[in-house]
Amino acid sequence: MPRAGLDTNAVVTAGAVLADEVGWAGLTMGLLADRLGVRPPSLYKHVGSLHELRRGISVRAKREFGHHLARECVGRSGPNAVRAFADSYRHWALEHPGRYAATVPAPAAGDEEDHQAGEEALQVLLAVLAGFGLPDARVVDSARTLRSALHGFVTLEGAGGFGLPRDVGRSFQFLVDTLIAGLQAGPADHASAP
């Protein structure tokens, strides 16, 4: 008999919180069962496998991340939109490290729910970039560049990778200002290549 109050939603919610505490790679069914006060086989009544649990957390995390970014960027454009996007990206990723890690992989082929979950964050990013009047050929490159730079920074910061005696927040602002300058400068000569 399943524990009262325990259902798929509760298991995924608890798994997301636990992932933030122990890291995405450290999330196991055994740890989650301990957290919920049940034996591991009891979890399989609500999620079929660790893979299914991780997918549920990933879909939820992508939606949460997208909503957070949208809320922080609404009504902004140009450099102000990039700064709002970057600051909210960094804040959410550092506050929710396990969930953030769950947002990184692209959806499996044919997983429409996962694809739709990640769509909101992508649409926010594309709206932020729209304020720069980029040619269509540069939008994807610009989105990948911005995402890669932010991901790299927050991943290093979250892992304690910045040990030099300089305020990390100032370095982050320098990164964002550099990205904005690149977006405003337009494509380099080689950018017209396919």
C-alpha positions as a Python dict, from the first residue, in 0.01 Angstrom:
ca = {
    (1, 'M'): (0, 0, 0),
    (2, 'P'): (151, 339, -98),
    (3, 'R'): (228, 581, 182),
    (4, 'A'): (-52, 834, 234),
    (5, 'G'): (21, 1163, 58),
    (6, 'L'): (292, 1012, -158),
    (7, 'D'): (226, 1033, -531),
    (8, 'T'): (428, 1096, -845),
    (9, 'N'): (420, 1472, -797),
    (10, 'A'): (541, 1447, -437),
    (11, 'V'): (820, 1207, -535),
    (12, 'V'): (940, 1433, -819),
    (13, 'T'): (919, 1741, -595),
    (14, 'A'): (1122, 1573, -322),
    (15, 'G'): (1368, 1447, -581),
    (16, 'A'): (1422, 1800, -716),
    (17, 'V'): (1491, 1937, -368),
    (18, 'L'): (1725, 1647, -292),
    (19, 'A'): (1910, 1697, -623),
    (20, 'D'): (1981, 2056, -520),
    (21, 'E'): (2130, 1928, -195),
    (22, 'V'): (2334, 1628, -313),
    (23, 'G'): (2394, 1722, -678),
    (24, 'W'): (2234, 1584, -992),
    (25, 'A'): (2486, 1301, -1018),
    (26, 'G'): (2437, 1211, -652),
    (27, 'L'): (2061, 1163, -674),
    (28, 'T'): (1964, 799, -612),
    (29, 'M'): (1641, 617, -539),
    (30, 'G'): (1789, 501, -207),
    (31, 'L'): (1863, 856, -89),
    (32, 'L'): (1521, 972, -200),
    (33, 'A'): (1351, 682, -21),
    (34, 'D'): (1538, 774, 299),
    (35, 'R'): (1429, 1137, 259),
    (36, 'L'): (1066, 1034, 218),
    (37, 'G'): (1078, 777, 499),
    (38, 'V'): (994, 481, 278),
    (39, 'R'): (1175, 177, 144),
    (40, 'P'): (1316, 212, -210),
    (41, 'P'): (1069, -36, -366),
    (42, 'S'): (785, 193, -251),
    (43, 'L'): (908, 465, -486),
    (44, 'Y'): (859, 241, -787),
    (45, 'K'): (483, 261, -735),
    (46, 'H'): (513, 630, -831),
    (47, 'V'): (809, 644, -1070),
    (48, 'G'): (919, 346, -1275),
    (49, 'S'): (1294, 401, -1253),
    (50, 'L'): (1568, 646, -1165),
    (51, 'H'): (1566, 749, -1531),
    (52, 'E'): (1193, 828, -1509),
    (53, 'L'): (1248, 1026, -1189),
    (54, 'R'): (1530, 1225, -1349),
    (55, 'R'): (1318, 1296, -1655),
    (56, 'G'): (1034, 1421, -1435),
    (57, 'I'): (1271, 1649, -1245),
    (58, 'S'): (1423, 1772, -1572),
    (59, 'V'): (1085, 1863, -1721),
    (60, 'R'): (980, 2040, -1404),
    (61, 'A'): (1314, 2222, -1371),
    (62, 'K'): (1302, 2345, -1730),
    (63, 'R'): (957, 2490, -1668),
    (64, 'E'): (1064, 2655, -1341),
    (65, 'F'): (1376, 2799, -1503),
    (66, 'G'): (1181, 2934, -1799),
    (67, 'H'): (921, 3096, -1574),
    (68, 'H'): (1193, 3253, -1361),
    (69, 'L'): (1373, 3397, -1665),
    (70, 'A'): (1051, 3526, -1820),
    (71, 'R'): (944, 3696, -1497),
    (72, 'E'): (1278, 3876, -1464),
    (73, 'C'): (1309, 3983, -1829),
    (74, 'V'): (958, 4104, -1905),
    (75, 'G'): (944, 4463, -2029),
    (76, 'R'): (1319, 4488, -2093),
    (77, 'S'): (1510, 4512, -2419),
    (78, 'G'): (1863, 4547, -2551),
    (79, 'P'): (2146, 4553, -2298),
    (80, 'N'): (1904, 4578, -2004),
    (81, 'A'): (1734, 4258, -2116),
    (82, 'V'): (2068, 4076, -2143),
    (83, 'R'): (2167, 4193, -1794),
    (84, 'A'): (1832, 4082, -1649),
    (85, 'F'): (1857, 3747, -1827),
    (86, 'A'): (2215, 3690, -1713),
    (87, 'D'): (2150, 3791, -1352),
    (88, 'S'): (1838, 3577, -1324),
    (89, 'Y'): (2014, 3285, -1495),
    (90, 'R'): (2303, 3303, -1248),
    (91, 'H'): (2078, 3344, -944),
    (92, 'W'): (1853, 3050, -1030),
    (93, 'A'): (2140, 2819, -1129),
    (94, 'L'): (2332, 2885, -808),
    (95, 'E'): (2021, 2857, -590),
    (96, 'H'): (1909, 2532, -756),
    (97, 'P'): (2227, 2352, -865),
    (98, 'G'): (2073, 2006, -903),
    (99, 'R'): (1772, 2133, -1092),
    (100, 'Y'): (1994, 2355, -1304),
    (101, 'A'): (2203, 2052, -1404),
    (102, 'A'): (1877, 1880, -1501),
    (103, 'T'): (1797, 2160, -1749),
    (104, 'V'): (2118, 2127, -1947),
    (105, 'P'): (2063, 1819, -2167),
    (106, 'A'): (1849, 1854, -2478),
    (107, 'P'): (1531, 1644, -2475),
    (108, 'A'): (1538, 1289, -2606),
    (109, 'A'): (1419, 1254, -2964),
    (110, 'G'): (1039, 1242, -2971),
    (111, 'D'): (993, 1359, -2610),
    (112, 'E'): (746, 1636, -2684),
    (113, 'E'): (671, 1717, -2319),
    (114, 'D'): (1040, 1769, -2241),
    (115, 'H'): (1082, 1973, -2560),
    (116, 'Q'): (791, 2200, -2466),
    (117, 'A'): (924, 2240, -2111),
    (118, 'G'): (1249, 2384, -2241),
    (119, 'E'): (1078, 2602, -2498),
    (120, 'E'): (993, 2888, -2258),
    (121, 'A'): (1354, 2954, -2159),
    (122, 'L'): (1453, 2940, -2526),
    (123, 'Q'): (1179, 3188, -2620),
    (124, 'V'): (1294, 3426, -2345),
    (125, 'L'): (1651, 3404, -2475),
    (126, 'L'): (1539, 3468, -2832),
    (127, 'A'): (1328, 3766, -2719),
    (128, 'V'): (1629, 3908, -2536),
    (129, 'L'): (1840, 3876, -2851),
    (130, 'A'): (1567, 4026, -3071),
    (131, 'G'): (1649, 4368, -2927),
    (132, 'F'): (1984, 4364, -3108),
    (133, 'G'): (1846, 4333, -3461),
    (134, 'L'): (2073, 4040, -3541),
    (135, 'P'): (2056, 3884, -3886),
    (136, 'D'): (1873, 3552, -3881),
    (137, 'A'): (2197, 3366, -3952),
    (138, 'R'): (2347, 3496, -3624),
    (139, 'V'): (2060, 3439, -3383),
    (140, 'V'): (2139, 3073, -3309),
    (141, 'D'): (2512, 3149, -3281),
    (142, 'S'): (2438, 3435, -3043),
    (143, 'A'): (2201, 3225, -2833),
    (144, 'R'): (2458, 2947, -2805),
    (145, 'T'): (2733, 3194, -2717),
    (146, 'L'): (2530, 3363, -2445),
    (147, 'R'): (2412, 3033, -2298),
    (148, 'S'): (2761, 2881, -2310),
    (149, 'A'): (2924, 3179, -2141),
    (150, 'L'): (2664, 3192, -1864),
    (151, 'H'): (2669, 2815, -1816),
    (152, 'G'): (3047, 2809, -1794),
    (153, 'F'): (3057, 3090, -1542),
    (154, 'V'): (2787, 2955, -1310),
    (155, 'T'): (2927, 2603, -1332),
    (156, 'L'): (3273, 2724, -1229),
    (157, 'E'): (3129, 2950, -960),
    (158, 'G'): (2906, 2677, -819),
    (159, 'A'): (3202, 2437, -800),
    (160, 'G'): (3418, 2692, -616),
    (161, 'G'): (3638, 2740, -921),
    (162, 'F'): (3713, 3107, -870),
    (163, 'G'): (3987, 3145, -610),
    (164, 'L'): (4155, 3470, -711),
    (165, 'P'): (4107, 3768, -478),
    (166, 'R'): (3856, 3958, -689),
    (167, 'D'): (3482, 3989, -635),
    (168, 'V'): (3312, 3720, -844),
    (169, 'G'): (3011, 3946, -902),
    (170, 'R'): (3234, 4207, -1066),
    (171, 'S'): (3383, 3941, -1291),
    (172, 'F'): (3034, 3826, -1385),
    (173, 'Q'): (2935, 4182, -1478),
    (174, 'F'): (3250, 4209, -1690),
    (175, 'L'): (3149, 3889, -1871),
    (176, 'V'): (2798, 4022, -1936),
    (177, 'D'): (2928, 4361, -2052),
    (178, 'T'): (3168, 4183, -2290),
    (179, 'L'): (2884, 3973, -2431),
    (180, 'I'): (2669, 4282, -2479),
    (181, 'A'): (2955, 4460, -2659),
    (182, 'G'): (2990, 4161, -2890),
    (183, 'L'): (2618, 4157, -2965),
    (184, 'Q'): (2623, 4531, -3038),
    (185, 'A'): (2933, 4507, -3259),
    (186, 'G'): (2762, 4283, -3511),
    (187, 'P'): (2906, 3983, -3693),
    (188, 'A'): (3273, 3948, -3777),
    (189, 'D'): (3379, 3920, -4141),
    (190, 'H'): (3376, 3539, -4129),
    (191, 'A'): (3022, 3535, -3985),
    (192, 'S'): (2858, 3512, -4326),
    (193, 'A'): (2990, 3160, -4371),
    (194, 'P'): (2714, 2892, -4337),
}
